[in-house]
CSV table of C-alpha atoms and ligand atoms in Angstrom, one decimal:
chain,number,residue,atom,x,y,z
A,1,MET,CA,112.1,119.3,108.2
A,2,ASP,CA,110.7,120.7,105.0
A,3,GLU,CA,111.8,119.7,101.5
A,4,LYS,CA,114.0,122.7,100.9
A,5,ASN,CA,116.0,122.0,104.0
A,6,LEU,CA,116.3,118.4,103.1
A,7,LEU,CA,117.6,119.3,99.7
A,8,GLU,CA,120.2,121.6,101.2
A,9,GLN,CA,121.4,118.8,103.4
A,10,LEU,CA,121.5,116.5,100.5
A,11,ASN,CA,123.5,118.9,98.4
A,12,LYS,CA,126.1,119.3,101.2
A,13,PHE,CA,126.6,115.6,100.8
A,14,THR,CA,126.7,115.1,97.1
A,15,ARG,CA,129.4,116.2,94.7
A,16,ARG,CA,127.2,118.3,92.5
A,17,GLU,CA,124.1,120.2,93.3
A,18,HIS,CA,120.7,118.4,92.6
A,19,THR,CA,117.4,120.1,92.1
A,20,ALA,CA,114.2,118.9,93.8
A,21,ASP,CA,113.0,117.5,90.5
A,22,GLU,CA,116.1,115.4,90.0
A,23,VAL,CA,116.0,113.5,93.3
A,24,TYR,CA,113.6,111.4,95.2
A,25,ILE,CA,113.9,111.8,99.0
A,26,PHE,CA,112.3,109.4,101.5
A,27,PRO,CA,112.6,108.5,105.1
A,28,VAL,CA,113.5,105.0,106.4
A,29,THR,CA,113.2,103.7,109.9
A,30,LEU,CA,116.5,101.8,110.3
A,31,CYS,CA,116.4,100.3,113.8
A,32,ASP,CA,115.2,101.0,117.3
A,33,ASN,CA,116.0,100.2,121.0
A,34,GLU,CA,113.2,97.6,121.4
A,35,ILE,CA,114.0,93.9,121.8
A,36,ASP,CA,113.7,92.4,118.3
A,37,ARG,CA,112.6,88.9,117.2
A,38,ASP,CA,116.2,87.7,117.7
A,39,ASN,CA,116.0,88.8,121.3
A,40,GLU,CA,118.5,91.5,120.7
A,41,ARG,CA,118.3,95.3,121.0
A,42,PHE,CA,120.4,98.3,120.3
A,43,SER,CA,121.3,100.5,123.3
A,44,ARG,CA,120.4,104.2,123.0
A,45,GLU,CA,124.2,105.0,122.6
A,46,ALA,CA,124.3,102.4,119.8
A,47,LEU,CA,121.6,104.3,118.0
A,48,ASP,CA,123.5,107.5,118.3
A,49,LYS,CA,126.6,105.8,116.9
A,50,LEU,CA,124.7,104.2,114.1
A,51,ALA,CA,123.3,107.6,113.2
A,52,GLU,CA,126.8,108.8,112.5
A,53,LYS,CA,127.9,105.6,110.8
A,54,PHE,CA,124.9,105.3,108.4
A,55,ILE,CA,125.5,108.7,106.8
A,56,GLY,CA,126.6,108.0,103.2
A,57,VAL,CA,125.8,104.3,103.4
A,58,THR,CA,124.1,102.7,100.4
A,59,GLY,CA,120.8,100.8,100.6
A,60,ILE,CA,119.8,98.0,98.3
A,61,PHE,CA,116.5,96.8,97.1
A,62,ASP,CA,116.7,93.2,97.8
A,63,HIS,CA,114.1,91.9,95.3
A,64,ASN,CA,115.8,93.5,92.4
A,65,PRO,CA,119.6,93.7,92.8
A,66,LYS,CA,120.1,94.4,89.1
A,67,GLY,CA,121.1,97.8,87.9
A,68,GLU,CA,122.7,100.5,89.8
A,69,ASN,CA,119.6,102.7,89.9
A,70,GLN,CA,118.0,100.4,92.3
A,71,THR,CA,119.9,101.8,95.2
A,72,ALA,CA,119.5,104.7,97.5
A,73,ARG,CA,121.9,106.5,99.8
A,74,ILE,CA,121.4,107.9,103.2
A,75,PHE,CA,122.4,111.6,103.5
A,76,MET,CA,121.1,112.5,106.9
A,77,THR,CA,120.0,110.7,110.1
A,78,GLU,CA,118.4,111.5,113.4
A,79,VAL,CA,117.5,109.5,116.5
A,80,VAL,CA,113.9,110.1,117.2
A,81,GLU,CA,112.6,109.7,120.7
A,82,GLU,CA,108.9,108.9,121.2
A,83,ASP,CA,106.8,109.7,124.2
A,84,LYS,CA,106.6,106.1,125.3
A,85,THR,CA,108.8,103.4,126.8
A,86,ASN,CA,110.2,100.3,125.3
A,87,SER,CA,109.6,96.9,126.9
A,88,ILE,CA,112.4,97.4,129.4
A,89,GLY,CA,111.2,100.7,130.5
A,90,GLU,CA,113.6,103.0,128.6
A,91,LYS,CA,112.4,105.8,126.5
A,92,TYR,CA,111.6,104.4,123.1
A,93,ALA,CA,113.9,105.7,120.4
A,94,TYR,CA,114.5,104.8,116.7
A,95,LEU,CA,117.0,105.7,114.1
A,96,LYS,CA,115.5,107.5,111.2
A,97,GLY,CA,117.5,107.9,107.9
A,98,TYR,CA,116.8,110.2,105.0
A,99,ALA,CA,117.7,108.5,101.8
A,100,TYR,CA,117.7,109.8,98.2
A,101,MET,CA,117.7,108.3,94.7
A,102,VAL,CA,118.5,110.2,91.6
A,103,ARG,CA,115.3,109.9,89.5
A,104,THR,CA,115.7,107.9,86.3
A,105,ASP,CA,113.2,106.1,83.9
A,106,SER,CA,114.3,102.8,85.3
A,107,ASN,CA,113.5,103.5,89.0
A,108,ALA,CA,110.2,105.3,88.4
A,109,ASP,CA,108.3,102.1,89.3
A,110,LEU,CA,110.3,101.5,92.4
A,111,ILE,CA,109.7,105.1,93.6
A,112,ARG,CA,106.0,104.6,93.1
A,113,GLU,CA,106.2,101.5,95.2
A,114,ILE,CA,108.0,103.3,98.0
A,115,ASP,CA,105.6,106.2,97.8
A,116,GLY,CA,102.7,103.7,98.1
A,117,GLY,CA,104.2,102.4,101.3
A,118,ILE,CA,104.9,98.9,100.0
A,119,LYS,CA,108.5,98.8,100.8
A,120,LYS,CA,108.7,99.6,104.5
A,121,GLU,CA,110.7,96.7,105.8
A,122,VAL,CA,114.3,97.6,106.3
A,123,SER,CA,117.2,95.5,107.5
A,124,VAL,CA,120.5,96.8,108.6
A,125,SER,CA,123.9,95.2,108.7
A,126,CYS,CA,126.4,96.5,111.3
A,127,SER,CA,129.1,95.5,113.7
A,128,ALA,CA,128.7,95.7,117.5
A,129,GLU,CA,131.8,95.4,119.7
A,130,LYS,CA,129.8,94.8,122.8
A,131,GLN,CA,127.0,92.3,123.3
A,132,ILE,CA,125.7,92.5,126.8
A,133,CYS,CA,123.7,89.7,128.4
A,134,SER,CA,120.6,91.0,130.2
A,135,VAL,CA,120.8,88.4,132.9
A,136,CYS,CA,124.4,88.5,134.1
A,137,GLY,CA,125.8,91.6,132.3
A,138,ALA,CA,128.6,89.7,130.7
A,139,ASP,CA,130.0,91.1,127.4
A,140,ARG,CA,129.6,88.0,125.2
A,141,ARG,CA,132.2,89.3,122.7
A,142,VAL,CA,134.7,88.9,125.5
A,143,LYS,CA,133.4,86.0,127.5
A,144,PRO,CA,130.4,83.9,126.6
A,145,CYS,CA,128.0,83.2,129.4
A,146,ARG,CA,125.6,80.3,130.0
A,147,HIS,CA,122.4,82.3,129.4
A,148,VAL,CA,120.4,81.6,126.3
A,149,LYS,CA,118.7,84.4,124.4
A,150,GLY,CA,114.9,84.2,124.6
A,151,ARG,CA,115.0,81.8,127.6
A,152,LYS,CA,113.5,82.9,130.9
A,153,TYR,CA,115.6,83.2,134.1
A,154,ASP,CA,113.6,84.0,137.3
A,155,GLY,CA,110.7,85.0,135.1
A,156,LYS,CA,112.8,87.4,132.9
A,157,ARG,CA,113.5,86.8,129.3
A,158,CYS,CA,117.2,86.9,128.4
A,159,PHE,CA,118.1,89.3,125.7
A,160,ILE,CA,121.3,90.9,124.3
A,161,THR,CA,122.0,94.6,124.2
A,162,LEU,CA,124.2,95.6,121.3
A,163,ASP,CA,126.5,98.4,122.0
A,164,ASP,CA,129.8,100.0,120.9
A,165,ILE,CA,129.0,100.1,117.2
A,166,SER,CA,132.2,100.0,115.1
A,167,ASP,CA,130.7,99.9,111.7
A,168,ALA,CA,127.6,100.1,109.6
A,169,TYR,CA,127.8,98.1,106.4
A,170,GLU,CA,124.5,98.4,104.5
A,171,TRP,CA,120.8,98.7,104.8
A,172,SER,CA,118.3,97.0,102.5
A,173,PHE,CA,114.7,96.9,101.7
A,174,VAL,CA,113.6,93.3,102.0
A,175,ALA,CA,110.7,91.9,100.0
A,176,VAL,CA,109.3,89.9,102.9
A,177,PRO,CA,106.1,90.8,104.8
A,178,ALA,CA,106.5,92.6,108.1
A,179,GLN,CA,107.4,90.3,110.9
A,180,VAL,CA,107.4,90.7,114.6
A,181,CYS,CA,109.2,93.9,115.7
A,182,ALA,CA,111.1,96.1,113.3
A,183,GLY,CA,112.4,93.5,111.0
A,184,VAL,CA,116.0,94.2,111.9
A,185,THR,CA,118.7,91.7,110.9
A,186,LYS,CA,122.2,92.2,111.9
A,187,SER,CA,125.6,90.8,111.2
A,188,PHE,CA,128.5,90.7,113.6
A,189,ASP,CA,132.1,89.8,113.5
A,190,GLU,CA,131.7,87.5,116.5
A,191,ASP,CA,129.2,84.7,116.6
A,192,LYS,CA,129.0,85.0,112.8
A,193,LYS,CA,128.3,81.3,112.2
A,194,ASN,CA,125.2,81.5,114.4
A,195,VAL,CA,124.0,84.9,113.4
A,196,VAL,CA,124.5,85.2,109.7
A,197,PRO,CA,124.3,82.1,107.5
A,198,ARG,CA,127.0,81.8,104.9
A,199,SER,CA,124.4,82.0,102.1
A,200,GLU,CA,123.3,85.4,103.4
A,201,LYS,CA,126.9,86.7,103.4
A,202,GLU,CA,127.4,85.4,99.9
A,203,ALA,CA,124.2,87.1,98.8
A,204,ALA,CA,125.4,90.4,100.4
A,205,ILE,CA,128.7,90.1,98.6
A,206,ASN,CA,126.9,89.4,95.3
A,207,ARG,CA,124.8,92.5,95.8
A,208,ALA,CA,127.7,94.6,96.5
A,209,LEU,CA,129.6,93.3,93.5
A,210,MET,CA,126.6,94.0,91.3
A,211,LEU,CA,126.6,97.5,92.5
A,212,LYS,CA,130.2,98.1,91.8
A,213,ASN,CA,130.2,96.1,88.5
A,214,PRO,CA,126.7,95.9,87.1
A,215,ASP,CA,127.6,93.8,84.1
A,216,GLY,CA,128.2,90.9,86.4
A,217,VAL,CA,131.8,89.9,85.7
A,218,ALA,CA,132.9,90.4,89.3
A,219,LYS,CA,129.9,88.4,90.5
A,220,LYS,CA,130.8,85.5,88.1
A,221,LEU,CA,134.4,85.6,89.4
A,222,PHE,CA,133.1,85.4,93.0
A,223,ASP,CA,130.8,82.5,92.1
A,224,CYS,CA,133.8,80.6,90.9
A,225,VAL,CA,135.9,81.1,94.0
A,226,LYS,CA,133.4,81.4,96.8
A,227,GLU,CA,133.4,77.7,97.7
A,228,SER,CA,137.1,77.8,98.4
A,229,LEU,CA,136.8,80.9,100.7
A,230,GLY,CA,136.9,80.3,104.5
A,231,ASP,CA,134.5,82.1,106.8
A,232,GLU,CA,137.1,84.6,107.8
A,233,GLU,CA,137.9,85.4,104.2
A,234,LEU,CA,134.2,85.8,103.4
A,235,ASP,CA,133.8,88.2,106.3
A,236,GLU,CA,136.9,90.2,105.3
A,237,LEU,CA,135.5,90.5,101.8
A,238,CYS,CA,132.2,91.7,103.3
A,239,ARG,CA,134.0,94.3,105.3
A,240,CYS,CA,136.2,95.5,102.5
A,241,LEU,CA,133.3,95.8,100.1
A,242,SER,CA,131.2,97.7,102.5
A,243,ALA,CA,134.0,100.0,103.5
A,244,GLY,CA,134.6,100.8,99.9
A,245,LYS,CA,138.1,99.4,100.0
A,246,VAL,CA,137.5,97.3,97.0
A,247,THR,CA,137.2,98.9,93.6
A,248,ILE,CA,136.4,96.8,90.7
A,249,ASN,CA,137.3,97.5,87.1
A,250,CYS,CA,136.7,94.5,85.0
A,251,ASP,CA,137.0,96.3,81.6
A,252,GLU,CA,140.6,95.1,81.3
A,253,TYR,CA,139.6,91.5,81.6
A,254,LYS,CA,136.8,91.5,79.1
A,255,MET,CA,137.2,89.2,76.1
B,301,ZN,ZN1,124.6,85.9,130.9
């Protein structure tokens, strides 16, 4: 798709029309249907669902959470099939997102870095209602089975297929060097203690709060109360923040 068409798509999505000079548009590979380093993979259907869910979702640049200009938003997605198979013999497919940033003085350096290909590592956070064991076919959201991810059974490695995506929360550029596979991290409602450490959730909440309230008042409040929040409360806060259900206006509370 050429730049003019992309801009047309973008302007369908934004409240006011942007010119080509005002915005920086770049593609991101969000996730694929290959088994990742956590021995999990998205089904092809999950990729299609994520393609819907990721439109409008904000991305965060992990290394520099300060300032609202260090974010980008996905305005268009497509599932791209490649002429090869993944490790389980399905046609390889990945979810490509088109993101934009409004150009400002403060994000010029970041844009140069992205252009230079430095920030390619993307992680996504979403919710999968079905988590199917490759060995026995059990949905582990409903009933856990005895198989262990990554362990071999009759010579075949056990992995989990993630399906029935109910939500996409955020995507972020992470400042870690590329690891095995696509560098996908995920968070789920179920198995949350195993999958996403509390510290990571707190970091995600902090980032979301900084986006909504860049002067940091909301973050300070959260720092004060986070110790007393249970896991479920923390998850609920994650969900609400990512669903845009929480709006923060701290002006009233300023001294
Ligand atoms: Zn199983």
